[in-house]
XYZ file of N, CA and C in Angstrom:
552
model
N 1.205 -1.048 0.261
C 0.060 0.110 0.218
C 0.927 1.149 -0.176
N 1.940 1.346 0.743
C 2.837 2.325 0.847
C 3.333 2.504 -0.475
N 3.780 1.439 -1.022
C 4.328 2.092 -2.713
C 3.545 2.224 -3.607
N 2.104 1.885 -3.348
C 1.115 2.267 -4.441
C 1.065 3.919 -4.172
N 0.957 4.228 -3.030
C 0.621 5.453 -2.391
C 1.778 6.644 -2.758
N 2.794 6.387 -2.843
C 3.961 6.917 -3.084
C 3.960 7.052 -4.556
N 3.935 5.888 -5.065
C 3.751 6.314 -6.883
C 2.894 7.069 -7.318
N 1.573 6.829 -6.871
C 0.397 7.828 -7.159
C 0.655 9.357 -6.746
N 1.212 9.450 -5.615
C 1.172 10.866 -5.054
C 2.451 11.517 -5.532
N 3.515 10.562 -6.297
C 4.457 11.012 -6.951
C 4.105 11.505 -8.465
N 3.098 11.002 -8.884
C 2.869 11.198 -10.016
C 2.011 12.321 -10.304
N 1.305 12.864 -9.050
C 0.638 14.441 -8.989
C 1.578 15.178 -8.639
N 2.608 15.045 -7.604
C 3.373 15.938 -7.394
C 4.513 16.586 -8.577
N 4.862 15.239 -9.282
C 5.822 15.589 -10.506
C 5.079 16.471 -11.431
N 3.313 16.170 -11.576
C 2.762 16.776 -12.711
C 2.635 18.717 -12.366
N 2.540 18.550 -11.048
C 2.557 20.066 -10.512
C 3.553 20.730 -10.645
N 4.832 19.910 -10.065
C 6.109 20.626 -10.272
C 6.489 20.859 -11.684
N 6.131 20.035 -12.481
C 6.303 20.001 -14.052
C 5.724 21.413 -14.642
N 4.651 21.659 -14.471
C 3.721 22.700 -15.203
C 4.364 23.903 -14.398
N 4.645 24.013 -13.201
C 4.894 25.324 -12.474
C 6.159 25.668 -12.779
N 7.450 24.775 -12.923
C 8.612 25.256 -12.819
C 9.545 24.415 -13.490
N 9.439 23.207 -13.517
C 10.336 22.187 -14.148
C 10.761 21.784 -15.584
N 9.493 22.119 -16.213
C 9.585 22.066 -17.732
C 10.265 23.542 -18.179
N 9.973 24.319 -17.628
C 10.914 25.802 -17.560
C 12.635 25.424 -17.443
N 12.913 24.589 -16.025
C 14.243 24.514 -16.033
C 14.765 23.460 -17.314
N 13.966 22.463 -17.586
C 14.460 21.702 -18.909
C 14.585 22.139 -20.008
N 13.549 22.961 -20.381
C 13.450 23.482 -21.963
C 13.396 24.875 -21.951
N 13.564 25.669 -21.166
C 13.572 26.976 -21.256
C 15.278 27.508 -21.874
N 15.523 28.771 -21.836
C 16.321 29.583 -22.335
C 17.517 29.305 -21.563
N 18.852 28.707 -22.096
C 19.824 27.918 -21.360
C 20.297 29.225 -20.643
N 20.479 29.004 -19.294
C 21.544 29.512 -18.255
C 22.935 28.622 -17.991
N 23.198 27.837 -18.854
C 24.171 27.022 -18.720
C 23.673 25.601 -18.098
N 23.504 25.620 -16.840
C 23.062 24.625 -15.889
C 21.907 24.050 -16.009
N 21.029 25.108 -16.093
C 19.744 25.046 -16.009
C 18.814 25.657 -17.223
N 17.424 25.331 -17.526
C 17.039 26.344 -18.358
C 16.469 27.442 -17.764
N 16.277 28.387 -18.232
C 15.681 29.552 -17.649
C 14.308 29.218 -16.917
N 14.322 29.545 -15.600
C 13.143 29.213 -14.999
C 11.511 29.979 -15.235
N 11.862 31.149 -15.778
C 11.093 31.889 -16.133
C 10.543 32.113 -17.460
N 11.419 31.376 -18.532
C 10.749 31.126 -19.835
C 9.570 30.443 -20.100
N 9.054 29.551 -19.362
C 7.784 28.564 -19.464
C 7.162 28.580 -18.034
N 7.259 29.604 -17.033
C 6.875 29.015 -15.786
C 5.445 29.191 -15.823
N 4.648 28.231 -15.201
C 3.166 28.089 -15.190
C 2.839 27.996 -16.785
N 3.600 27.339 -17.560
C 3.219 27.243 -18.892
C 3.078 28.403 -19.579
N 3.566 29.687 -19.260
C 3.812 31.099 -19.969
C 4.414 30.764 -21.336
N 3.882 31.441 -22.284
C 4.525 31.068 -23.773
C 4.372 29.464 -23.927
N 3.498 28.506 -23.553
C 3.029 27.289 -24.054
C 1.916 27.172 -24.630
N 1.827 27.357 -25.995
C 0.495 27.514 -26.724
C 0.058 26.066 -26.909
N -1.016 25.894 -27.318
C -1.875 24.681 -27.629
C -1.927 24.506 -29.108
N -1.793 25.525 -29.835
C -2.049 25.700 -31.277
C -0.611 26.236 -32.051
N 0.391 26.312 -31.381
C 1.747 26.818 -31.879
C 2.676 26.040 -31.602
N 3.766 25.992 -32.228
C 4.957 25.058 -31.738
C 5.725 26.033 -30.750
N 6.529 25.146 -30.030
C 7.067 25.903 -28.606
C 8.316 26.830 -29.174
N 8.400 27.829 -28.699
C 9.643 28.438 -29.007
C 10.532 29.167 -28.099
N 11.574 28.963 -28.139
C 12.985 29.235 -27.281
C 14.092 30.360 -27.712
N 14.412 31.328 -27.274
C 15.232 32.288 -27.867
C 14.828 32.437 -29.309
N 13.539 32.691 -29.715
C 13.204 33.107 -30.412
C 13.138 31.986 -32.110
N 13.357 30.950 -31.393
C 13.388 29.726 -32.389
C 12.356 28.713 -31.845
N 11.926 28.230 -33.118
C 10.788 27.028 -32.774
C 11.509 25.799 -32.296
N 11.282 25.366 -31.311
C 11.851 24.032 -30.820
C 11.839 22.733 -31.651
N 10.378 22.799 -32.032
C 10.337 21.427 -33.011
C 8.951 21.868 -33.905
N 9.243 22.044 -35.227
C 8.438 22.573 -35.812
C 7.177 21.571 -36.011
N 5.854 21.945 -36.476
C 5.077 21.311 -36.576
C 4.260 20.647 -35.221
N 4.797 20.553 -34.216
C 4.168 20.311 -32.720
C 3.939 21.257 -31.818
N 2.800 21.374 -31.713
C 2.165 22.155 -30.552
C 2.928 22.111 -29.029
N 3.170 23.518 -28.593
C 4.141 23.614 -27.323
C 3.395 22.730 -26.330
N 1.815 22.297 -26.370
C 1.123 22.015 -24.947
C 1.771 20.469 -25.246
N 1.344 20.292 -26.262
C 1.548 18.590 -26.444
C 2.936 18.232 -26.365
N 4.148 19.148 -27.036
C 5.325 18.419 -26.367
C 5.655 18.654 -24.690
N 4.929 19.561 -23.924
C 5.114 19.537 -22.793
C 4.521 18.588 -21.852
N 3.473 18.059 -22.573
C 2.543 16.585 -21.836
C 3.528 15.632 -22.193
N 4.014 15.320 -23.302
C 4.909 14.111 -23.698
C 6.071 14.081 -22.729
N 7.124 15.321 -22.829
C 7.783 15.420 -22.068
C 7.920 14.951 -20.477
N 6.514 15.648 -20.087
C 6.040 15.433 -19.005
C 6.004 14.081 -18.349
N 5.425 13.238 -19.175
C 5.428 11.713 -18.951
C 6.560 11.070 -18.569
N 8.058 11.548 -19.175
C 9.103 10.741 -18.965
C 9.305 11.643 -17.142
N 9.405 12.590 -17.128
C 9.194 13.226 -15.730
C 8.468 12.800 -14.545
N 7.471 12.308 -14.998
C 6.401 11.485 -14.163
C 7.016 10.175 -13.703
N 7.492 9.510 -14.791
C 7.792 8.051 -14.484
C 9.350 7.793 -14.033
N 9.805 8.747 -13.897
C 11.493 8.544 -13.219
C 11.328 8.770 -11.877
N 10.561 9.628 -11.016
C 10.770 9.197 -9.615
C 10.078 7.607 -9.239
N 9.013 7.343 -10.071
C 8.634 6.430 -9.526
C 9.559 4.992 -10.086
N 10.588 5.054 -10.701
C 11.378 4.030 -11.215
C 12.449 3.671 -9.766
N 12.793 4.784 -8.994
C 13.479 5.083 -7.806
C 12.777 4.461 -6.698
N 11.575 4.559 -6.718
C 10.859 4.449 -5.514
C 10.882 3.073 -5.132
N 11.011 2.050 -6.189
C 10.798 0.504 -5.731
C 12.290 0.428 -5.032
N 13.161 1.015 -5.302
C 14.550 0.590 -4.770
C 14.764 1.013 -3.101
N 13.916 1.864 -2.725
C 13.945 2.274 -1.673
C 12.580 1.980 -0.650
N 12.156 0.772 -1.245
C 10.848 0.559 -0.554
C 10.999 0.393 1.282
N 9.817 0.674 1.773
C 9.900 0.448 3.112
C 10.709 1.267 3.572
N 11.571 2.215 3.298
C 12.978 2.918 3.844
C 12.833 4.317 4.152
N 11.635 4.837 3.390
C 11.447 6.268 3.458
C 9.943 6.563 4.353
N 9.863 7.296 5.102
C 8.592 8.196 5.581
C 8.034 9.173 4.614
N 6.659 9.134 4.631
C 6.106 9.790 3.383
C 6.453 11.084 3.018
N 6.488 12.012 4.141
C 6.993 13.529 4.252
C 8.520 13.657 3.631
N 9.436 12.642 3.823
C 10.740 12.906 3.386
C 10.926 12.433 1.934
N 9.821 11.585 1.712
C 10.036 11.076 0.030
C 9.668 12.029 -0.518
N 8.341 12.959 -0.205
C 8.125 13.906 -1.113
C 9.073 14.876 -0.988
N 9.927 15.629 -0.052
C 10.756 16.694 -0.246
C 11.676 15.889 -0.941
N 12.158 14.471 -0.913
C 13.191 13.960 -1.795
C 12.962 14.233 -3.400
N 11.523 13.727 -3.628
C 11.204 13.647 -5.107
C 11.163 15.244 -5.845
N 10.675 16.210 -4.969
C 10.767 17.464 -5.155
C 12.253 18.275 -5.413
N 13.069 17.635 -4.532
C 14.364 18.111 -4.597
C 15.199 17.632 -5.699
N 14.974 16.132 -6.073
C 15.669 15.413 -7.206
C 14.949 15.868 -8.272
N 14.049 16.116 -8.465
C 13.339 16.834 -10.121
C 13.966 17.947 -10.327
N 14.432 18.727 -9.218
C 14.973 20.237 -9.550
C 16.467 20.092 -9.496
N 17.241 19.224 -8.616
C 18.658 19.280 -8.458
C 19.226 18.180 -9.805
N 18.234 17.167 -9.937
C 19.078 16.085 -10.378
C 18.180 15.944 -12.149
N 17.182 15.710 -12.073
C 16.320 15.464 -13.349
C 16.147 16.698 -14.441
N 16.235 18.214 -13.787
C 16.074 18.934 -14.619
C 17.595 19.079 -15.370
N 18.488 19.383 -14.203
C 19.880 19.610 -15.166
C 20.024 18.775 -16.427
N 19.907 17.365 -15.882
C 20.129 16.248 -16.945
C 19.192 16.333 -18.418
N 17.846 16.801 -17.983
C 17.432 16.984 -19.210
C 17.486 17.870 -19.867
N 17.702 19.373 -19.686
C 18.088 20.520 -20.102
C 19.551 19.802 -20.786
N 20.453 19.471 -20.192
C 21.652 19.254 -20.845
C 21.676 18.334 -21.887
N 20.602 17.638 -22.080
C 20.697 16.718 -23.315
C 19.103 16.780 -24.284
N 18.188 16.934 -23.745
C 16.973 17.145 -24.489
C 16.774 18.698 -24.767
N 17.327 19.758 -23.587
C 16.899 20.898 -23.640
C 17.687 21.757 -24.476
N 18.865 21.540 -25.401
C 19.729 22.106 -26.253
C 20.915 22.632 -24.976
N 21.244 21.908 -23.678
C 22.231 22.264 -23.007
C 23.626 21.811 -23.944
N 24.652 21.729 -22.709
C 25.875 21.594 -23.223
C 26.246 20.539 -24.406
N 25.584 19.310 -23.592
C 25.793 17.949 -24.039
C 25.228 17.674 -25.122
N 24.115 18.261 -25.484
C 23.435 18.278 -26.958
C 23.951 18.953 -27.690
N 24.889 20.079 -27.502
C 25.696 20.829 -28.321
C 26.758 19.977 -28.618
N 27.473 18.987 -27.735
C 28.394 18.298 -28.338
C 28.080 16.559 -28.667
N 26.610 16.837 -29.188
C 26.286 15.755 -29.943
C 25.850 14.344 -29.082
N 25.572 14.351 -28.027
C 25.008 13.091 -27.264
C 23.436 13.408 -27.579
N 23.178 11.884 -28.053
C 21.680 11.606 -28.220
C 21.289 10.662 -27.391
N 20.279 11.189 -26.746
C 19.806 10.107 -25.878
C 18.226 9.429 -26.383
N 18.024 8.270 -26.698
C 17.206 7.603 -27.484
C 16.325 6.946 -26.450
N 14.981 7.158 -25.986
C 13.731 6.525 -25.119
C 14.528 6.832 -23.896
N 15.333 8.004 -23.444
C 15.377 8.041 -22.227
C 16.623 7.191 -21.162
N 17.068 6.739 -22.515
C 18.268 5.953 -21.523
C 19.571 6.704 -20.399
N 19.567 8.105 -21.051
C 20.294 8.842 -19.899
C 19.601 9.568 -19.121
N 18.450 10.239 -19.359
C 17.639 11.362 -18.701
C 16.830 10.432 -17.788
N 16.281 9.588 -17.848
C 15.175 8.600 -17.167
C 16.186 7.329 -16.642
N 16.799 6.615 -17.264
C 17.340 5.336 -16.623
C 18.606 5.336 -15.891
N 19.368 6.045 -16.247
C 20.507 6.456 -15.900
C 20.673 7.363 -14.479
N 19.810 8.250 -14.870
C 19.606 9.109 -13.385
C 19.191 8.365 -12.452
N 17.725 8.019 -12.513
C 16.880 7.175 -11.575
C 17.809 6.265 -10.836
N 18.819 5.207 -12.022
C 19.353 4.281 -11.331
C 20.298 4.588 -10.341
N 21.427 5.362 -10.830
C 22.436 6.179 -9.944
C 21.937 6.731 -8.834
N 20.953 7.514 -8.811
C 20.288 8.085 -7.810
C 19.564 7.270 -6.621
N 19.204 5.912 -7.151
C 18.303 5.161 -6.257
C 19.740 4.159 -5.543
N 20.645 4.235 -6.354
C 21.881 3.640 -5.466
C 22.518 4.512 -4.611
N 22.616 5.646 -4.743
C 23.071 6.831 -4.041
C 22.217 6.882 -2.945
N 21.043 7.116 -2.765
C 19.835 7.026 -2.076
C 19.835 6.207 -0.846
N 20.085 4.728 -1.623
C 20.420 3.592 -0.590
C 21.655 3.566 0.326
N 22.538 3.894 -0.302
C 23.686 4.252 0.491
C 23.728 5.115 1.636
N 22.795 6.389 1.638
C 22.521 7.329 2.229
C 21.600 6.580 3.792
N 20.602 5.913 2.873
C 19.242 5.499 3.853
C 19.665 4.555 4.475
N 20.628 3.198 3.940
C 20.688 2.272 4.588
C 19.889 1.001 4.266
N 19.765 -0.227 4.997
C 19.346 -1.224 4.911
C 17.922 -0.982 5.507
N 16.796 -1.645 5.196
C 15.608 -1.717 5.665
C 15.396 -2.001 6.827
N 14.818 -1.838 8.001
C 14.662 -1.890 9.337
C 13.511 -2.653 9.540
N 13.697 -4.187 9.793
C 12.519 -5.076 9.933
C 11.570 -5.014 11.349
N 10.549 -4.991 11.041
C 9.716 -5.030 12.369
C 9.798 -6.252 13.025
N 9.421 -5.914 14.304
C 9.843 -7.341 15.352
C 8.902 -8.591 14.973
N 9.762 -9.644 14.874
C 8.920 -10.517 14.209
C 8.673 -10.919 12.569
N 9.264 -9.931 11.745
C 9.158 -9.884 10.738
C 10.494 -10.601 9.765
N 10.317 -11.500 8.804
C 11.727 -11.918 8.201
C 11.575 -11.199 6.815
N 12.627 -10.399 6.521
C 12.725 -9.756 5.210
C 13.304 -10.229 4.174
N 13.798 -11.643 4.465
C 14.270 -12.631 3.320
C 12.961 -13.118 2.566
N 11.748 -13.037 3.275
C 10.585 -14.055 2.841
C 10.032 -12.823 1.868
N 9.669 -13.243 0.411
C 9.015 -12.545 -0.786
C 7.684 -12.325 0.084
N 7.468 -10.832 -0.399
C 6.011 -10.498 0.083
C 4.768 -11.259 -0.876
N 4.830 -11.111 -2.212
C 4.001 -11.982 -2.854
C 4.648 -11.901 -4.284
N 4.647 -13.295 -4.584
C 5.473 -13.773 -5.710
C 4.521 -13.539 -6.931
N 3.218 -13.951 -6.631
C 2.203 -13.868 -7.815
C 2.243 -12.312 -8.464
N 2.241 -11.357 -7.470
C 2.451 -10.019 -7.699
C 3.242 -9.371 -8.229
N 4.662 -10.087 -7.720
C 5.909 -9.674 -8.530
C 6.130 -10.034 -9.877
N 5.284 -11.237 -10.282
C 5.287 -12.059 -11.632
C 3.813 -11.066 -12.385
N 3.032 -10.800 -11.678
C 1.978 -9.515 -12.512
C 2.784 -8.675 -13.018
N 3.614 -8.010 -12.100
C 4.015 -6.530 -12.182
C 4.919 -6.600 -13.416
N 5.848 -7.596 -13.310
C 6.842 -7.864 -14.319
C 6.075 -8.220 -15.558
N 5.071 -8.768 -15.880
C 4.288 -8.925 -16.881
C 3.687 -7.909 -17.466
N 3.124 -6.847 -16.404
C 2.542 -5.647 -16.966
C 3.589 -4.554 -17.446
N 4.833 -4.540 -16.849
C 5.739 -4.047 -17.633
C 6.241 -4.439 -18.750
N 6.497 -5.466 -18.819
C 6.790 -5.975 -20.197
C 6.031 -5.721 -21.382
N 4.639 -5.819 -20.974
C 3.554 -5.772 -21.946
C 3.710 -4.191 -22.209
N 3.692 -3.532 -21.477
C 3.924 -2.054 -21.434
C 4.679 -1.273 -22.070
N 6.057 -1.944 -22.156
C 7.098 -1.920 -23.264
C 7.239 -2.023 -24.289
N 6.380 -3.341 -24.488
C 6.267 -3.502 -25.859
C 5.130 -2.442 -26.509
N 4.283 -2.068 -25.764
C 3.544 -0.993 -26.345
C 4.104 0.190 -26.805
N 5.231 0.388 -25.985
C 5.976 1.794 -26.095
C 6.425 1.680 -27.565
């Protein structure tokens, strides 16, 4: 139940942060490390009928800015959820929300800007197909780093951590994930 709650609340929190400031940090006019938070803050200058423009140039011709924002938002939403499984039962809820908020701003936004938002890595020819760097590598290394800080799960008295919780649910989750990736 905790994992489901963390995943759903993470989706909501990430969506709100994405609309307010993270989209702008990722795809706004470059300030070298981040995008300019004022470029698209609260979806300012993001139109549903016209392509997104940055520095007076069209980002993607023929793609409405709102559609581009929503598509990129899907990647931002799924990335914290990828990390959540690594630290199951190790975070309390409020610190988890603080962690996700800070992680989106301090880790996801710079990497997204550097590679997808026209930052210095994109200028040097780095390509990221299907989120290999921005999504998977940042989530994986961040999960490892957070586990190094948080440490092992603490067992409740009488609980055996070596016993799997529910093997059929693990198989079901694996099947759903596999099916979802085929759809992608």
